[in-house]
XYZ file of C-alpha atoms in Angstrom:
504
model
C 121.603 126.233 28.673
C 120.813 130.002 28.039
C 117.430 129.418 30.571
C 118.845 126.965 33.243
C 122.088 128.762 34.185
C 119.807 132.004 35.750
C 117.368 129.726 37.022
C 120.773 128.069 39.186
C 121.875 131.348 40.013
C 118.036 132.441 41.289
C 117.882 129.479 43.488
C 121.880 130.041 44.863
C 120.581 133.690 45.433
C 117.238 132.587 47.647
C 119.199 130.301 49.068
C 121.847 133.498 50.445
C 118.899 135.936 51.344
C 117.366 133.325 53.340
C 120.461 132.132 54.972
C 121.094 135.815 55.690
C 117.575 136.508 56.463
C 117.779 133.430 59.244
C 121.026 134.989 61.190
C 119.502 138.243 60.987
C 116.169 137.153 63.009
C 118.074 135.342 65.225
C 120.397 138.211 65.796
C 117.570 140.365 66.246
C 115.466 137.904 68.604
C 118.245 137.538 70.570
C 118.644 141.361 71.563
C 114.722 141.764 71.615
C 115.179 139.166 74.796
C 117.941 140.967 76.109
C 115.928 144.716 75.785
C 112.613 143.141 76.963
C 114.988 141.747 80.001
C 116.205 145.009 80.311
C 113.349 147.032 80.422
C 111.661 144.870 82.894
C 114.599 145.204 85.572
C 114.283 148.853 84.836
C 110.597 148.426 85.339
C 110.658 146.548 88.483
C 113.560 148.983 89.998
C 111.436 152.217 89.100
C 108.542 150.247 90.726
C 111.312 149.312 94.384
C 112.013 153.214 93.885
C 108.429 154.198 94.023
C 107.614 151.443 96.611
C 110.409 152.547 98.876
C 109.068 156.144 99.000
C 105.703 155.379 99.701
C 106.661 152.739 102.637
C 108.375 155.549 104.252
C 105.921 157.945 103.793
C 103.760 155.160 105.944
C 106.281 154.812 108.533
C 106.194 158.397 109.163
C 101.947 158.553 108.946
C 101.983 155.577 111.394
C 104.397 156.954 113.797
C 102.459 160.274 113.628
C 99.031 158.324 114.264
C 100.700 156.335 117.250
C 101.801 159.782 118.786
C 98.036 161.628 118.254
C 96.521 158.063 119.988
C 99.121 158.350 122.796
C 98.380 162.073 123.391
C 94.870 161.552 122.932
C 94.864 158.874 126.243
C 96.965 161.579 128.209
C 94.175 164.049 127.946
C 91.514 161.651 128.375
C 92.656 158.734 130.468
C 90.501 156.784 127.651
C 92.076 153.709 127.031
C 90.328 153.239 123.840
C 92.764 156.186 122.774
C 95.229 153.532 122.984
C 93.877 150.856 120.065
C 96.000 152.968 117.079
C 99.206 153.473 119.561
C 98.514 148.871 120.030
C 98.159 148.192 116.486
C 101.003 150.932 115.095
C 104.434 149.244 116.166
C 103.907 146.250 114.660
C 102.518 147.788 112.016
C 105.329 150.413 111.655
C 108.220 147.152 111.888
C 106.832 145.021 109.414
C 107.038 148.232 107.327
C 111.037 148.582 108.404
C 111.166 144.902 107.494
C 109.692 145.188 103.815
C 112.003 148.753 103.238
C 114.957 146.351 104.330
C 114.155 144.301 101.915
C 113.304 146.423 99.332
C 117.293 148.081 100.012
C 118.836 144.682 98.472
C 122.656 145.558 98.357
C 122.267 149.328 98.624
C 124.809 150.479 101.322
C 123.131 153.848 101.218
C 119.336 152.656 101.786
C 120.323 150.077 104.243
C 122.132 152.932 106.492
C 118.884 154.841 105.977
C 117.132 152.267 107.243
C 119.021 151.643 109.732
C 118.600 155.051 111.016
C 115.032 155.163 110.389
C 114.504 151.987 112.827
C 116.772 153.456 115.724
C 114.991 156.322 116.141
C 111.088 154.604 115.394
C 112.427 152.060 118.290
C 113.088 154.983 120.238
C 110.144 156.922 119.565
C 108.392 154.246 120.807
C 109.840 153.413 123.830
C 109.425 156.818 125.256
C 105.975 156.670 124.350
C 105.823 153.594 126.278
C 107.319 154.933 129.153
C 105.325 157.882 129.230
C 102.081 156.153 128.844
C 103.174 153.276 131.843
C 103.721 156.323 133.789
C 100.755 157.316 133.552
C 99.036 154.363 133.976
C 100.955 153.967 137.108
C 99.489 156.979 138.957
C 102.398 159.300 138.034
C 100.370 161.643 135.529
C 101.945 164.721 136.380
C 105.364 162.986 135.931
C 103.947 161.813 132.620
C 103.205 165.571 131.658
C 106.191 166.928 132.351
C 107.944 164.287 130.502
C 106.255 165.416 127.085
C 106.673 168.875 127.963
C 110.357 168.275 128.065
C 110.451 167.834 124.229
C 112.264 164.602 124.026
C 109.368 163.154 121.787
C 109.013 165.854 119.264
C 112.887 165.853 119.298
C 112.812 162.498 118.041
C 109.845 162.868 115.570
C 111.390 165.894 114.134
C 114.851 164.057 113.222
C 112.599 161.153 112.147
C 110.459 163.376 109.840
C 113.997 164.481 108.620
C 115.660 161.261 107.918
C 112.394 160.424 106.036
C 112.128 163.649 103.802
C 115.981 163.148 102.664
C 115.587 159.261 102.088
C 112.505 160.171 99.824
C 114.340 163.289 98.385
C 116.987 160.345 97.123
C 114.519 157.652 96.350
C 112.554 160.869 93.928
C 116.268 161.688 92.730
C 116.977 157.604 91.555
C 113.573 157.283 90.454
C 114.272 159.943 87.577
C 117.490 158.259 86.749
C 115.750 155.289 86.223
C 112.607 156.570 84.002
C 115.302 158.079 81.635
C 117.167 154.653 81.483
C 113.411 152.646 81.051
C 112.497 155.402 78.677
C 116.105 154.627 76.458
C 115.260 151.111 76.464
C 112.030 151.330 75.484
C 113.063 153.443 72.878
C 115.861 151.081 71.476
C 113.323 148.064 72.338
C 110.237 149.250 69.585
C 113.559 150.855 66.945
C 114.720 146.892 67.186
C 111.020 145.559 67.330
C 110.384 147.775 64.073
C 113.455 146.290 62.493
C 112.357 142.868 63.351
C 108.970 143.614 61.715
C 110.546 144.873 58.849
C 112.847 141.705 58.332
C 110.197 139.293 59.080
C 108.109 140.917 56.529
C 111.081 140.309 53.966
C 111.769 136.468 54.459
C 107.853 136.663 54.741
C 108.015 137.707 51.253
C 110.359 135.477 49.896
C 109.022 132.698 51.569
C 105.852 133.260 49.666
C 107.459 132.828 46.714
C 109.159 129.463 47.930
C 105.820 128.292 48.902
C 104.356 129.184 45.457
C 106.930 126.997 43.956
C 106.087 124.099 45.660
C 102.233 124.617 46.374
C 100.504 122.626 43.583
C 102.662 119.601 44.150
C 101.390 120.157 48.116
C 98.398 120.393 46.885
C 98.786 116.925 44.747
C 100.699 115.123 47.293
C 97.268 116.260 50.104
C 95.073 115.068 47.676
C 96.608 111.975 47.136
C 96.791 111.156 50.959
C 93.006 112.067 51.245
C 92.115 109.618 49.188
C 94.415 106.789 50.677
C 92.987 107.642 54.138
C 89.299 107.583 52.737
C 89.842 104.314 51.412
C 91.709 102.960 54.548
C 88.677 104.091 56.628
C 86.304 102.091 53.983
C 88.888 99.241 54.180
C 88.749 99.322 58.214
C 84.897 99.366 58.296
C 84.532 96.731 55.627
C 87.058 94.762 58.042
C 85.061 95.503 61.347
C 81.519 94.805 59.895
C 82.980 91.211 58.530
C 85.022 90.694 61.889
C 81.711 91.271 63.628
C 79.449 88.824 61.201
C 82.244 86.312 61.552
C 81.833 86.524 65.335
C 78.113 86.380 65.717
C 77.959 83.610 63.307
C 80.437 81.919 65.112
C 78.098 82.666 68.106
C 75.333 81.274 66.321
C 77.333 78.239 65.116
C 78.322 77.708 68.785
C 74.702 77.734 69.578
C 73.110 75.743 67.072
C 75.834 73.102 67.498
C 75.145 72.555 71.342
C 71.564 72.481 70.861
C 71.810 70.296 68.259
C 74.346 67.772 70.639
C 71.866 67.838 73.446
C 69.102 65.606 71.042
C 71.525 62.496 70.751
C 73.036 63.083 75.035
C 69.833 63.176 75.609
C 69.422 59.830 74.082
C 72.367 58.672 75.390
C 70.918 58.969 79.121
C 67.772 57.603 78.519
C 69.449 54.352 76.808
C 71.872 54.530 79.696
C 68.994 54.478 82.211
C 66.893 51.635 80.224
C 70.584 49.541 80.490
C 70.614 50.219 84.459
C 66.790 49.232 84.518
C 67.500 45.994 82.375
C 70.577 45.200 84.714
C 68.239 43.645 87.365
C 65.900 41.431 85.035
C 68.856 39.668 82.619
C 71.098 39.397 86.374
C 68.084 37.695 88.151
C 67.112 35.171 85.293
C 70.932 34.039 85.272
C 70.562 33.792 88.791
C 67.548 31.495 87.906
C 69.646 29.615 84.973
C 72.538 29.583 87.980
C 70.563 27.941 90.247
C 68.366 24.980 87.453
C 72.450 24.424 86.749
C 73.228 23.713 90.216
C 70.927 21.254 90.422
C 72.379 19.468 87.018
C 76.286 20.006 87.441
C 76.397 19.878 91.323
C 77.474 22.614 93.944
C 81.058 23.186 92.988
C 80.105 24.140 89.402
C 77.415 26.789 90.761
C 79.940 28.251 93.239
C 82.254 29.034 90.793
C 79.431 30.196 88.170
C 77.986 32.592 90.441
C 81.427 34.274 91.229
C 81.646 34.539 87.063
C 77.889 36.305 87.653
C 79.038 38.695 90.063
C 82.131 39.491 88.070
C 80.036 39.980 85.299
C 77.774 42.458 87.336
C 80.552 44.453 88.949
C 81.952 45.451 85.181
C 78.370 45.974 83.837
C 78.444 48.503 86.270
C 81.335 50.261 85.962
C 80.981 50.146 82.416
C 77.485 52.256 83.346
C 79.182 54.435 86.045
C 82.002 55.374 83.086
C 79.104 56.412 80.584
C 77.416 58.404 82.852
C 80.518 60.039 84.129
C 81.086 60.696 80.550
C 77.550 61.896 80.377
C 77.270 64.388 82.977
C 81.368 65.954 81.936
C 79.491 66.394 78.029
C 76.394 67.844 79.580
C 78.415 70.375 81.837
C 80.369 71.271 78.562
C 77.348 71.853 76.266
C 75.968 74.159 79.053
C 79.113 76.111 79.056
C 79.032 76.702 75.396
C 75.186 77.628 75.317
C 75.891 79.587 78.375
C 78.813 81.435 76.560
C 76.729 81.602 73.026
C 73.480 83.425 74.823
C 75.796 85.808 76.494
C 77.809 86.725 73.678
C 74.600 87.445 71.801
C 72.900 89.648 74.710
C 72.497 93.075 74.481
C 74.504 95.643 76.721
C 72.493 98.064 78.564
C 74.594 100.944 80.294
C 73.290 102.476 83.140
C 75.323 104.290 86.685
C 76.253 101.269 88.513
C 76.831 101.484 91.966
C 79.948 99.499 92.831
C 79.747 99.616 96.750
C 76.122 98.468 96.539
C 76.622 95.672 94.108
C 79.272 93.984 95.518
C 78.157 93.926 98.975
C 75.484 92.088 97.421
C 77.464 89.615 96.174
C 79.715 89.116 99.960
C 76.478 88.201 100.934
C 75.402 85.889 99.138
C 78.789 84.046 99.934
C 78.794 85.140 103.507
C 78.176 81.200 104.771
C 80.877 79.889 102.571
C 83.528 82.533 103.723
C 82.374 81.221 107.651
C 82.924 77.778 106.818
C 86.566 78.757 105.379
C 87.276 81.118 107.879
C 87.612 83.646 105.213
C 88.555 86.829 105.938
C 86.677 89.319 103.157
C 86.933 93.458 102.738
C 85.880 95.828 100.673
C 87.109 99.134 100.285
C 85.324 102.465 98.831
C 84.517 101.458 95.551
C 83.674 104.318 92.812
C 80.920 104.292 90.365
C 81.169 103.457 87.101
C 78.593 103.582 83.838
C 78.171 99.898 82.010
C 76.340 96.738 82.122
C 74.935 95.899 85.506
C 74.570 92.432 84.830
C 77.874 92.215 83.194
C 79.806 93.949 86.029
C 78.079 91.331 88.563
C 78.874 88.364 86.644
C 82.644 89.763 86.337
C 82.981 90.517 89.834
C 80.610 87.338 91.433
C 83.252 85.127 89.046
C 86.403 87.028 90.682
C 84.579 86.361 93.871
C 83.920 82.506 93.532
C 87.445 81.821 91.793
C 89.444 83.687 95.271
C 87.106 81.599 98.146
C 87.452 78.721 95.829
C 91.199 78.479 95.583
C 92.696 79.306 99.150
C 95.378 77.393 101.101
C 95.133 75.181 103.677
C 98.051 76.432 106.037
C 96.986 79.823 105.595
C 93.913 81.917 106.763
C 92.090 83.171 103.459
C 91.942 86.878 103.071
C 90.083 89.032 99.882
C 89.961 92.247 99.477
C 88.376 94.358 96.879
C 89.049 97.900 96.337
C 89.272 100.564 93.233
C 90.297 103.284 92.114
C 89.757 106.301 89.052
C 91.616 107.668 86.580
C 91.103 110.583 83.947
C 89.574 108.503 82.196
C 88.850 104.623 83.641
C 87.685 102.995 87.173
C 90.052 100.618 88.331
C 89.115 97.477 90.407
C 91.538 95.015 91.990
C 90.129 91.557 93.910
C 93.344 90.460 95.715
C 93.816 87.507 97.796
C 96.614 85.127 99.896
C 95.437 81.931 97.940
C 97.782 79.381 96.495
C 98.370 82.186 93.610
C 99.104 81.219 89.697
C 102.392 80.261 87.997
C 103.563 82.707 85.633
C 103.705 80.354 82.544
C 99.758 80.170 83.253
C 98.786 83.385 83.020
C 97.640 83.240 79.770
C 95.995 79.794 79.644
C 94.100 80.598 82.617
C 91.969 83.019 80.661
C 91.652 80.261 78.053
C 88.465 78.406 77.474
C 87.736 75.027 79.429
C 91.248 75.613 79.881
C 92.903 75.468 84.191
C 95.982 75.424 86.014
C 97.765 74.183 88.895
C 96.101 71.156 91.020
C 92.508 70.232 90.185
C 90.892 69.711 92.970
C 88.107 71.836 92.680
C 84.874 71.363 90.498
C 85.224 73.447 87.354
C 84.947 73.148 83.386
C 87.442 76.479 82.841
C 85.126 78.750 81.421
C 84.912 81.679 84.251
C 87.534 83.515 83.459
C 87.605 83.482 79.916
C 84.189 84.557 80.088
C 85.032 87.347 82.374
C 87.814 88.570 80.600
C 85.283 88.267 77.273
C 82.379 90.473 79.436
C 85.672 93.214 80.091
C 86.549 93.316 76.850
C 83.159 93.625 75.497
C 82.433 96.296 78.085
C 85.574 98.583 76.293
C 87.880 97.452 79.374
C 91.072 95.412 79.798
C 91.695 92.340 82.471
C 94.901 92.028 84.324
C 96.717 89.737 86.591
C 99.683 89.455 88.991
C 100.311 86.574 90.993
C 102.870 84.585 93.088
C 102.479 80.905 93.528
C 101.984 80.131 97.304
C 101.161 83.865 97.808
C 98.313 85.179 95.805
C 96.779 86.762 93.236
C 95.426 89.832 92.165
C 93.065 90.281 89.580
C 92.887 93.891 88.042
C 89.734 94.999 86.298
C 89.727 98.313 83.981
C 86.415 99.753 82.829
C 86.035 102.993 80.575
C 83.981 105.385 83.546
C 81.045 106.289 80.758
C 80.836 103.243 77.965
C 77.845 103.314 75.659
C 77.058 100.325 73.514
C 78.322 102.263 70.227
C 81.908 101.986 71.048
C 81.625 98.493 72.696
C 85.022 96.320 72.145
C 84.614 92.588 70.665
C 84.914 89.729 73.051
């Protein structure tokens, strides 16, 4: 009892200077934002101050410049005297226009300005007039008109209007260095006081860390060594995943070689039976015709129609086995077909898309004629992967849309793409008769179709594209309508290498 009871009031005690310590910072962050705030619109209205000055110092330069070009064409009749006198009004008003601005909600600048602009205006227009009179002919009227004064009249109560506006501008601009100078003062007495304070919870949080750090430290070490053996876990997973799959692949193989030795058989059995058909048919013929003779015409008749019934189900007894034949055969090839591919090796190289695939709307050019297929590609970008893969993915995609069109409707495909960050999109679209939405998944599905089957096919091309995109690191999409369409949506990684190939 005599040790816990300071130990309780320690912690109640860290547990105040921290809670005090927190209000503290936040008391003093929030007037550090408010100073800094400060001291920048003290900044940036020293800065208008100084901006307004020098803006009317160039009004006055420019005016003065205009009034030198203008008196410089009256001695000369040069017109290239005239260039500065061109370019100054317009310089001279945008000028006006940025003071204007610069005068925000100051009655005192805007009247300034105001005045400023009158008599600039009318500066200028009795240049004007004095230079159209002399460009009229009238030079001697032009003369007299500047010996008159009313020009330096004007530039003398412009000069003045300026010198008192920048007197008042110089005036405010001190006002305002005091009041940036206070706040910059109060700003680093504040910042100081933060640093001070921040060094103090610093402090004690060191010693709340302390308290706590070798159970950190146990608690790290402990999750180290869970991840370390969750990464061996994950590998030993992968590398058994990946034996599984190629001896599944070499399963696949050795099984449909294997099943080719007794089809094979099969057929030439099947042939020998179709060979035999004609010898056994034309000695009953023979034992038909000896029993004619013996039983009498009547008995043949009706034996002969018993040979010919006999015949007809011989052979469609031989036409069902080799229907059978040639559906097995087409199957085995599938699987060998699927079993070589899985086992080749992925070769990644820059694959040009637009080049590859107007290879392949050749090669189906005649068929798209003799459909009246309408077929388009769009700008396709280039991707790194399998060449071979990508043109068995997209020659399938190809095949499946000319293959499944409509008959009241005029087939069009189109194939375009697209990048990301990241991936190279491809979409083959088409008006087909499209794919019910509860098929979307067993379309994918080996020797597995949907809809009406009217087309030749054992249902292996697009589960063995969608195995080539996934082996390629990509993903294989689909949207489709019945009676509409479908769009197939193809996803490749832009640079794949075979090390971080995905399993089909």
């Amino acid at each position: 009892m005599v040790l816990t009871l300071p130990r309780w009031r320690f912690l109640n005690l860290q547990a105040l200077l921290l809670g005090i310590g927190f209000l503290l910072l936040v008391g003093i962050s929030a007037a550090t934002v408010f100073l800094v705030e400060r001291a920048a619109s003290d900044s940036k209205q020293l800065a208008d101050t100084l901006s307004v000055e020098d803006k009317l110092s160039d009004i006055l330069l420019t005016v003065r410049r205009a009034e030198s070009s203008q008196r410089g064409y009256l001695l000369t009749n040069d017109q290239s005297y005239l260039d500065d006198f061109r370019d100054a009004e317009p310089e001279t008003l945008d000028t006006i226009a940025e003071v204007r601005e610069l005068a925000g909600a100051s009655a005192t600048r805007k009247s300034t300005v105001d005045r400023v602009d009158a008599l600039v205006t009318g500066k200028f227009r009795e240049m004007k007039r004095i230079i159209e009179l002399n460009e009229s002919g009238k030079r001697s009227e032009a003369l007299r008109q500047v010996r008159e004064g009313e020009g330096r009249r004007i530039m003398v109560e412009l000069r003045d209007a300026i010198e008192e506006a920048i007197d008042a501008e110089n005036d405010l601009a001190d006002v305002r260095r005091q009041a940036s100078f206070r706040t910059s003062n109060l700003l680093l007495f504040v910042s100081l006081a933060g640093a001070a304070l921040i060094v103090a919870v610093g402090g004690l949080s060191v010693l709340l860390v302390q308290r706590n750090y070798r159970r950190a430290e146990a608690a790290r070490a402990e999750l180290a060594s869970t991840n370390a053996n969750l990464e061996r876990i994950v590998a030993y997973r992968t590398e058994d995943l990946t034996e599984a799959n190629e001896e599944i692949q070499r399963f696949a193989y050795i099984v449909s070689h294997d099943l080719r030795s007794p089809l094979v058989n099969i057929m030439g059995f099947t042939s020998e039976l179709e060979a035999l058909r004609q010898d056994i048919f034309q000695e009953v013929e023979k034992l038909n015709a000896e029993l004619a003779q013996v039983k009498g015409e009547a008995e043949a008749r009706k034996e002969d129609e018993t040979t010919r019934q006999l015949g007809a189900d011989f052979d469609e007894a031989i036409g069902f086995i080799k229907t059978s034949i040639g559906n097995m055969d087409r199957l085995i090839n599938a699987v060998l077909k699927l079993s070589r591919e899985g086992r080749r090796q992925f070769h990644p190289e820059t694959v040009d898309m637009d080049k590859l695939v107007g290879s392949l709307i050749e090669t189906v050019t005649h068929r798209a004629v003799e459909l009246q297929a309408t077929m388009s590609v769009g700008e396709l970008p280039p991707v790194e992967t399998d060449a071979l893969a990508a043109q068995q993915i997209f020659g399938n995609l190809i095949d499946n849309a000319l293959k499944y069109g409509r008959a009241d409707e005029k087939l069009q495909i189109e194939v375009r793409g697209r990048l990301t960050t990241t991936h190279a999109i491809y979409e083959v679209q088409d008006n087909g008769r499209g794919i019910d939405r509860a098929d979307f998944q067993r379309v994918f599905e080996l020797f597995r179709r949907a809809g009406k089957q009217d087309r030749p096919g054992e249902g292996i091309g697009l589960a063995h594209v969608r195995a080539l995109v996934r082996r390629l690191g990509g993903t294989m999409g689909l949207t489709s309508e019945l009676g509409k369409g479908s769009t197939f949506t193809v996803t490749l990684p832009r640079r794949w290498s075979v090390q971080n190939r995905s399993a089909a």
